XYZ file of C-alpha atoms in Angstrom:
581
model
C -0.343 122.111 207.968
C -0.616 121.396 204.297
C -1.809 117.893 203.563
C 0.417 115.957 201.056
C -0.952 113.553 198.500
C -0.559 109.917 199.396
C 2.574 108.171 198.093
C 1.890 105.167 195.932
C 4.130 102.719 194.064
C 1.533 102.068 191.390
C 2.580 103.086 187.883
C 0.020 105.192 186.037
C -0.655 104.233 182.445
C -0.171 107.002 179.902
C -3.322 108.363 178.373
C -3.900 107.556 174.788
C -6.327 108.829 172.241
C -6.974 108.413 168.561
C -6.178 112.065 168.012
C -2.701 111.659 169.451
C -2.167 108.484 167.450
C -2.875 110.280 164.221
C -0.764 113.416 164.994
C 2.357 114.131 162.913
C 5.761 113.565 164.521
C 7.621 116.803 165.246
C 11.109 117.028 163.635
C 13.707 119.659 162.766
C 13.164 121.268 159.372
C 15.454 120.317 156.453
C 16.963 123.788 156.387
C 18.085 123.249 159.982
C 19.929 120.033 159.070
C 21.723 121.767 156.186
C 22.625 124.639 158.477
C 24.103 122.250 161.048
C 26.058 120.466 158.307
C 27.504 123.723 157.009
C 28.311 124.821 160.548
C 30.303 121.628 161.164
C 32.244 122.170 157.925
C 32.899 125.774 158.910
C 34.335 124.688 162.244
C 36.432 122.012 160.574
C 37.657 124.525 157.990
C 38.660 126.979 160.725
C 40.460 124.274 162.680
C 42.448 123.048 159.645
C 46.009 124.285 159.321
C 46.133 125.452 155.719
C 49.750 126.627 155.614
C 51.218 123.258 154.508
C 48.520 122.924 151.850
C 49.264 126.404 150.520
C 52.985 125.610 150.316
C 52.264 122.404 148.396
C 49.816 124.216 146.115
C 52.458 126.831 145.288
C 55.006 124.083 144.590
C 52.546 122.327 142.277
C 51.633 125.540 140.457
C 55.245 126.467 139.710
C 56.054 122.959 138.475
C 52.949 122.240 136.405
C 52.378 125.670 134.865
C 53.483 125.689 131.190
C 55.304 122.400 131.719
C 55.887 121.935 127.985
C 57.299 125.429 127.381
C 60.863 124.143 127.661
C 62.080 121.947 124.770
C 63.189 118.419 125.655
C 66.693 118.373 127.081
C 69.519 116.310 125.604
C 69.378 113.946 128.616
C 65.603 113.683 128.323
C 66.103 112.510 124.755
C 68.619 109.912 125.938
C 66.266 108.759 128.693
C 63.435 108.610 126.176
C 65.576 106.411 123.939
C 66.118 104.036 126.870
C 62.348 103.910 127.367
C 61.947 102.856 123.747
C 64.577 100.153 124.264
C 62.714 98.841 127.297
C 59.559 98.710 125.199
C 61.427 96.958 122.389
C 63.370 94.438 124.506
C 60.846 93.950 127.286
C 63.303 94.989 130.017
C 65.952 97.583 130.873
C 69.456 96.320 130.138
C 71.549 97.984 132.827
C 74.908 99.294 131.622
C 77.464 100.093 134.374
C 79.002 102.831 132.208
C 75.676 104.682 132.054
C 75.870 105.607 135.773
C 72.081 105.570 136.144
C 69.889 103.042 137.886
C 66.846 101.367 136.335
C 63.945 102.699 138.433
C 63.599 106.003 136.584
C 63.241 104.297 133.206
C 60.518 101.910 134.336
C 58.506 104.761 135.838
C 58.861 106.836 132.655
C 57.872 103.783 130.611
C 54.646 103.501 132.604
C 53.858 107.196 132.191
C 54.592 107.223 128.450
C 52.531 104.071 127.954
C 49.565 105.692 129.691
C 49.775 109.198 128.229
C 51.677 108.844 124.964
C 54.942 110.243 123.658
C 54.914 113.868 124.790
C 56.712 116.161 127.196
C 53.934 116.099 129.778
C 54.002 112.314 129.939
C 57.766 112.005 130.329
C 58.024 114.852 132.856
C 54.932 114.092 134.936
C 56.557 111.495 137.258
C 59.466 113.798 138.119
C 57.112 116.741 138.711
C 55.143 114.643 141.193
C 58.337 113.503 142.903
C 59.571 117.106 143.131
C 56.319 118.146 144.816
C 56.684 115.158 147.140
C 60.106 116.494 148.184
C 58.385 119.642 149.443
C 55.923 117.446 151.319
C 58.863 115.526 152.825
C 60.371 118.785 154.066
C 57.152 119.309 156.040
C 57.486 115.782 157.478
C 60.650 116.914 159.283
C 58.482 119.047 161.608
C 58.603 116.647 164.624
C 62.403 116.638 164.372
C 63.320 120.254 163.608
C 60.242 122.255 164.611
C 57.245 123.675 162.778
C 58.669 127.038 161.715
C 61.954 125.581 160.491
C 60.312 122.829 158.429
C 57.822 125.227 156.862
C 60.448 127.793 155.925
C 62.551 125.017 154.379
C 59.545 123.638 152.485
C 58.602 127.080 151.181
C 62.183 127.779 150.087
C 62.246 124.452 148.259
C 58.838 125.073 146.681
C 59.962 128.310 145.013
C 63.704 127.738 144.519
C 64.841 128.356 140.909
C 66.875 125.150 140.884
C 64.379 122.870 142.590
C 61.627 124.131 140.274
C 63.777 124.111 137.117
C 65.030 120.557 137.555
C 61.693 119.482 139.005
C 60.349 120.090 135.479
C 62.941 117.792 133.856
C 62.735 114.021 133.279
C 66.134 113.370 134.893
C 67.378 111.251 137.809
C 68.515 113.928 140.247
C 65.040 114.661 141.636
C 64.648 110.986 142.497
C 68.026 111.057 144.262
C 66.952 114.105 146.259
C 63.646 112.431 147.141
C 65.153 109.179 148.377
C 68.047 110.876 150.188
C 65.516 113.000 152.092
C 63.550 109.870 153.031
C 66.781 108.161 154.133
C 67.901 111.054 156.337
C 64.372 111.448 157.741
C 64.470 107.766 158.663
C 67.878 108.022 160.377
C 66.915 111.059 162.436
C 63.540 109.551 163.291
C 65.144 106.323 164.510
C 67.431 108.305 166.765
C 64.762 110.602 168.208
C 61.637 108.374 168.052
C 62.746 104.812 167.379
C 59.489 103.735 165.736
C 58.910 101.259 162.919
C 57.757 103.927 160.460
C 61.169 105.606 160.581
C 62.905 102.280 160.048
C 60.788 101.883 156.927
C 61.713 105.401 155.823
C 65.416 104.541 156.113
C 64.960 101.267 154.208
C 62.919 102.821 151.414
C 65.344 105.740 151.120
C 68.431 103.529 150.869
C 66.782 101.152 148.383
C 65.530 104.039 146.270
C 68.942 105.706 146.123
C 70.584 102.471 144.996
C 67.937 102.089 142.285
C 68.440 105.669 141.102
C 72.087 106.569 140.673
C 75.561 105.394 141.640
C 76.226 108.673 143.455
C 74.121 107.238 146.288
C 77.503 106.135 147.678
C 78.407 109.787 148.355
C 75.216 110.387 150.302
C 75.454 107.187 152.332
C 79.112 107.855 153.178
C 78.388 111.458 154.190
C 75.381 110.371 156.275
C 77.491 107.829 158.168
C 80.487 110.141 158.620
C 78.173 112.839 159.965
C 77.348 110.618 162.988
C 80.817 110.670 164.650
C 81.193 114.308 163.622
C 77.941 115.065 165.433
C 79.283 113.220 168.485
C 82.272 115.572 168.523
C 79.917 118.527 168.120
C 77.866 117.317 171.077
C 80.986 116.856 173.206
C 81.987 120.455 172.518
C 78.541 121.891 173.159
C 76.113 119.657 175.017
C 72.352 119.972 174.849
C 69.667 118.386 177.020
C 67.616 115.369 175.943
C 70.223 114.002 173.542
C 69.830 110.360 174.560
C 68.709 108.088 171.686
C 65.125 106.912 171.873
C 64.217 103.333 172.706
C 63.735 101.327 169.529
C 60.247 99.842 169.304
C 60.747 97.737 166.170
C 61.860 94.113 166.142
C 64.548 92.192 164.291
C 61.782 90.613 162.219
C 60.775 94.094 161.056
C 64.362 94.806 160.060
C 64.660 91.462 158.257
C 61.487 92.116 156.267
C 62.734 95.555 155.171
C 66.106 94.101 154.125
C 64.432 91.277 152.188
C 61.953 93.531 150.391
C 64.630 96.128 149.595
C 67.069 93.486 148.376
C 64.401 91.901 146.198
C 63.556 95.271 144.617
C 67.223 95.943 143.850
C 67.762 92.535 142.239
C 64.424 92.711 140.417
C 65.155 96.005 138.681
C 68.896 95.599 138.088
C 68.363 92.125 136.622
C 65.950 93.570 134.074
C 62.992 91.923 135.837
C 65.019 88.664 135.872
C 65.816 88.771 132.111
C 69.351 90.180 132.393
C 71.215 88.744 135.363
C 74.486 90.331 134.236
C 72.938 93.649 135.210
C 73.197 92.696 138.891
C 77.000 92.662 138.606
C 76.741 96.294 137.525
C 75.978 97.180 141.134
C 79.713 97.050 141.848
C 81.192 97.272 138.337
C 79.658 100.721 137.921
C 81.930 102.246 140.544
C 85.072 101.647 138.499
C 83.700 103.491 135.471
C 82.067 106.130 137.664
C 85.338 106.809 139.531
C 87.227 107.244 136.258
C 84.611 109.629 134.888
C 84.445 111.615 138.117
C 88.223 112.061 138.126
C 88.584 112.930 134.440
C 85.474 115.058 133.881
C 84.958 113.956 130.267
C 83.994 117.411 129.070
C 82.058 118.337 132.213
C 85.017 119.159 134.450
C 84.545 122.289 136.541
C 86.505 124.187 139.181
C 86.102 123.178 142.820
C 84.009 126.285 143.591
C 81.543 125.713 140.734
C 78.530 125.110 142.992
C 79.289 128.182 145.076
C 79.097 130.214 141.880
C 75.601 128.877 141.168
C 74.367 130.172 144.506
C 76.017 133.597 144.436
C 74.853 136.806 142.693
C 76.266 137.651 139.253
C 74.630 141.047 138.679
C 73.874 140.427 134.998
C 70.556 142.186 134.433
C 69.431 139.713 131.764
C 70.070 136.566 133.761
C 67.853 135.003 136.386
C 70.805 134.750 138.777
C 71.252 138.532 139.000
C 70.913 138.173 142.799
C 71.959 134.521 142.699
C 69.960 131.399 141.940
C 69.942 130.047 145.484
C 70.182 132.829 148.057
C 68.308 130.852 150.786
C 70.625 127.904 150.187
C 73.661 130.172 150.337
C 72.390 131.754 153.551
C 71.878 128.280 155.028
C 75.411 127.291 154.044
C 76.811 130.371 155.800
C 74.719 129.681 158.892
C 76.227 126.192 159.104
C 79.265 127.913 160.601
C 77.075 128.738 163.625
C 75.480 125.305 163.994
C 77.160 124.807 167.377
C 74.757 127.359 168.784
C 71.775 125.263 167.751
C 70.197 123.332 170.611
C 68.567 120.918 168.200
C 70.985 118.098 167.323
C 68.901 117.129 164.297
C 69.668 120.496 162.754
C 73.337 120.128 163.599
C 73.333 116.765 161.844
C 71.699 118.267 158.736
C 74.334 121.019 158.683
C 77.187 118.515 158.959
C 75.662 116.191 156.358
C 75.007 119.069 153.945
C 78.518 120.503 154.189
C 80.049 117.046 153.821
C 78.001 116.355 150.677
C 78.952 119.731 149.193
C 82.648 119.048 149.832
C 82.375 115.613 148.218
C 80.609 116.938 145.121
C 83.138 119.789 144.883
C 86.090 117.378 144.918
C 84.703 115.390 141.986
C 85.787 117.066 138.734
C 82.693 115.922 136.819
C 80.110 118.557 137.722
C 76.684 119.401 136.322
C 74.380 122.095 137.737
C 71.478 119.772 138.538
C 73.566 118.038 141.204
C 72.895 121.060 143.417
C 69.430 119.798 144.347
C 70.902 116.465 145.507
C 73.082 117.969 148.230
C 71.651 121.467 148.720
C 68.347 120.662 150.425
C 69.783 120.366 154.022
C 70.936 123.997 153.815
C 67.302 125.094 153.462
C 66.600 123.707 156.937
C 69.567 125.629 158.346
C 68.223 128.687 156.541
C 64.950 128.203 158.399
C 66.850 127.627 161.636
C 67.953 131.265 161.554
C 64.882 131.976 163.696
C 66.461 129.816 166.442
C 69.821 131.565 166.429
C 68.722 135.072 167.445
C 67.298 136.655 170.539
C 63.533 137.264 170.676
C 63.966 141.009 170.214
C 65.648 140.426 166.849
C 63.212 137.781 165.664
C 61.116 140.216 163.642
C 64.174 141.380 161.694
C 65.099 137.762 160.910
C 61.623 137.001 159.581
C 61.750 140.119 157.395
C 65.158 139.059 156.020
C 63.878 135.552 155.332
C 60.853 137.019 153.563
C 63.005 139.264 151.369
C 65.299 136.378 150.362
C 62.302 134.175 149.570
C 60.743 136.910 147.426
C 63.988 137.286 145.478
C 64.122 133.516 145.043
C 60.533 133.461 143.747
C 61.264 136.247 141.265
C 64.362 134.449 139.986
C 62.378 131.232 139.696
C 59.634 132.820 137.599
C 62.136 134.634 135.364
C 64.195 131.488 134.819
C 61.438 128.915 134.350
C 59.042 130.868 132.156
C 61.173 133.429 130.324
C 64.768 132.138 130.232
C 64.337 128.362 130.444
C 66.233 127.606 127.212
C 68.673 130.516 127.150
C 72.321 129.438 126.827
C 73.264 132.392 129.013
C 71.619 130.734 132.022
C 74.010 128.338 133.837
C 71.055 126.164 134.884
C 70.042 125.710 131.209
C 73.010 123.398 130.742
C 73.187 121.533 127.396
C 69.611 122.695 126.911
C 67.903 122.307 123.557
C 66.965 125.588 121.861
C 63.437 126.541 120.895
C 64.651 126.155 117.298
C 63.791 122.475 117.585
C 60.110 123.405 117.280
C 60.792 124.616 113.711
C 61.239 120.963 112.794
C 58.963 119.124 115.206
C 55.882 121.359 115.193
C 55.060 120.943 111.453
C 55.703 117.205 111.645
C 53.558 116.627 114.724
C 50.828 118.891 113.340
C 50.535 116.761 110.201
C 50.637 113.540 112.216
C 47.859 114.808 114.475
C 45.699 115.640 111.457
C 46.314 112.286 109.806
C 48.123 109.422 111.619
C 49.306 108.052 108.274
C 51.816 110.906 108.289
C 53.772 108.973 110.918
C 55.076 107.082 107.877
C 56.736 110.135 106.335
C 60.283 109.558 105.116
C 62.900 111.664 106.863
C 66.694 111.927 106.687
C 68.554 113.537 109.610
C 72.122 114.055 108.453
C 74.093 115.433 111.368
C 75.959 114.355 114.519
C 74.698 114.515 118.129
C 71.051 114.558 117.175
C 69.382 113.986 120.563
C 66.627 114.553 121.699
C 65.148 114.155 118.183
C 65.269 110.321 118.081
C 62.871 110.231 121.040
C 60.686 113.144 119.872
C 60.295 111.529 116.449
C 60.159 107.988 117.802
C 56.653 107.370 116.430
C 57.808 108.197 112.886
C 58.904 104.813 111.573
C 60.711 105.896 108.386
C 63.297 108.288 109.794
C 66.999 107.624 109.219
C 69.873 109.099 111.256
C 73.194 109.523 109.482
C 76.516 110.459 111.094
C 80.169 110.352 110.117
C 79.621 111.163 106.448
C 76.987 108.468 105.870
C 74.066 109.398 103.635
C 71.111 107.573 102.123
C 71.298 106.522 98.472
C 68.228 108.585 97.648
C 68.479 111.894 99.467
C 65.009 113.135 98.576
C 62.487 112.663 101.356
C 59.461 114.213 102.970
C 61.738 116.136 105.328
C 65.462 116.487 105.947
C 67.733 118.000 108.568
C 71.240 118.626 107.252
C 74.265 119.772 109.199
C 75.737 123.015 107.905
C 78.942 121.504 106.498
C 76.911 118.833 104.655
C 74.522 121.205 102.872
C 76.848 121.681 99.890
C 76.951 117.889 99.420
C 73.214 117.330 99.830
C 71.541 120.123 97.864
C 72.992 119.287 94.414
C 71.534 115.771 94.744
C 67.994 116.838 95.665
C 65.378 116.757 92.893
C 62.260 117.922 94.735
C 60.955 121.299 95.856
C 61.309 122.178 99.538
C 60.507 124.818 102.081
C 63.672 125.484 104.075
C 64.711 127.055 107.334
C 67.777 127.132 109.545
C 67.900 125.854 113.119
C 70.448 125.322 115.868
C 69.742 122.381 118.132
C 71.714 123.585 121.167
C 74.808 125.531 122.112
C 78.235 124.470 120.885
C 76.664 123.023 117.729
C 76.791 124.186 114.121
C 73.434 125.152 112.597
C 71.406 122.758 110.471
C 69.132 123.315 107.504
C 65.568 121.996 107.492
C 63.949 120.817 104.252
C 60.167 120.249 104.124
C 58.764 118.703 100.939
C 56.509 121.256 99.235
C 54.120 118.486 98.162
C 53.584 117.237 101.706
C 53.734 120.466 103.726
C 52.059 122.930 101.364
C 48.995 123.269 103.645
C 51.248 124.461 106.476
C 52.861 127.133 104.283
C 49.857 128.632 102.443
C 50.734 131.008 99.629
C 54.460 130.487 100.057
C 56.680 129.418 97.164
C 59.281 126.713 97.834
C 62.648 128.085 98.969
C 64.576 125.385 97.146
C 63.771 123.559 93.905
C 66.115 120.771 92.949
C 64.523 120.403 89.500
C 65.291 124.000 88.524
C 68.235 124.436 86.111
C 71.410 125.481 87.823
C 72.851 128.766 86.495
C 76.106 128.377 84.594
C 78.721 130.924 85.693
C 80.080 133.212 82.986
C 83.757 132.606 82.171
C 84.384 136.343 82.256
C 83.100 136.879 85.780
C 83.712 135.318 89.122
C 81.150 132.667 90.071
C 78.630 133.647 92.694
C 76.891 131.167 94.969
C 73.360 130.084 94.108
C 70.642 131.507 96.375
C 69.458 127.955 96.924
C 72.845 127.013 98.368
C 73.482 130.191 100.304
C 70.472 130.893 102.537
C 69.463 134.438 103.225
C 70.673 135.970 106.492
C 67.104 136.200 107.771
C 66.844 132.432 107.877
C 70.405 131.724 108.978
C 70.758 132.365 112.717
C 74.329 132.262 113.929
C 75.244 129.657 116.550
C 75.026 130.951 120.100
C 77.761 130.031 122.529
C 77.145 129.533 126.227
C 79.273 131.567 128.593
């Protein structure tokens, strides 16, 4: 028997000593803490899904890279002029015949005020909105599935059209952005019924109204797609089609209506300085309907948008295989939407086809409209992975990859090598690079010495945009059309339309460097005159091409008169006008 020690309830005091009191406290070394910190970041990095971030990074790269390589478009010049008017008047005076809402101009005004008058400043807001559209495509994941949303987002990120017009300061990207938010809100209300989707729908509808009158097409197609989807469901039922229970309240709806209505009145009334602008909300449709029916120089055949998607097999053009092959594939797959078990995708197919039909009926057609109605087809393109049997899935992914690679190649070729070529259908009414012959010397001098913003310039030709915006900081520039000319034609620089050169040159007294330029297709060339006194540092060692003080040769009576070299420019400096196909 082993004796056990007696059990006691007395607590024993811990021994203490001065040696223990003075001992250092043991702790983990600093290197261990850093190692643990890095290990946590490594785990977090491995757990992060980087695919959406890579898609957004690619979208940003394609839109920001060499953003200023493309000269300002005619419409960008018009929009820039409106910005200057807002700055001058203090508000945007909405004109129902302009067919464009006020939001875009106020945003561009903010950007130009912050960053100055340059292409980056005026295009930056639209570039950010275009990237946001790719982000919105990813937000459809809970409604259409991860693979479908990511394929659609990637196709949008690299699409020639979505990139090309995502680098323009025009309204269509805003319309695409808000229409995507609106449709996301409608589908989310049906499938989830939460307040966030109600807000999406409200913001999308408000934004479309503030952007462009064509919002009516998108709203009508979105509403008509609902009964059409009901018919589709009756013909081919799918499980779990019951609408979700709505978790928002009538107060939530009232707040969204009030805030949206206030924003619409605020902007259309010119921030409460132009109440007549509010009436333009309905007056615009009369003018818009007339323009849409007549075309006004932009009338196209009903199949115009199909032609933009299809291959043309012109080796020089970016649409050799077609600008929008993924979009075209999605449009074709809409014919098989009844096989889709996801009603959200069926709705997108119906809405997309309806929008395409509506835009095709309208005679007034411009290529940038394709991004407004074409984005739903990218989701149907991604839904190809849902339409095949598992054994064929690998082949579908390979086909999708090939089409996306072709789209990326076309996008790079168009946006960085052919962005101002009149042979490219997407480069519609695009300003030629010739404009830099005039603007680069002027802006170079102004950058060296701001007093050069007071140079005197005479621009004697019709349809001069985008130059009034580009040269908006030069306060002594006159624009003359319809035969009007200044009393004193001599200036620091001139731009003279070809048929006016013979009237202008005999009246000039100064010496000038000259060059020929064509502003855009379907225009006659113009002649540039730079004063030799002002621009001599930019043309070192070069003699003036024209000297108004030189004696004019008198033709001999015995011989036929020949034109003066000063009046007839050499062929090397006289490019012929290029016509678009």
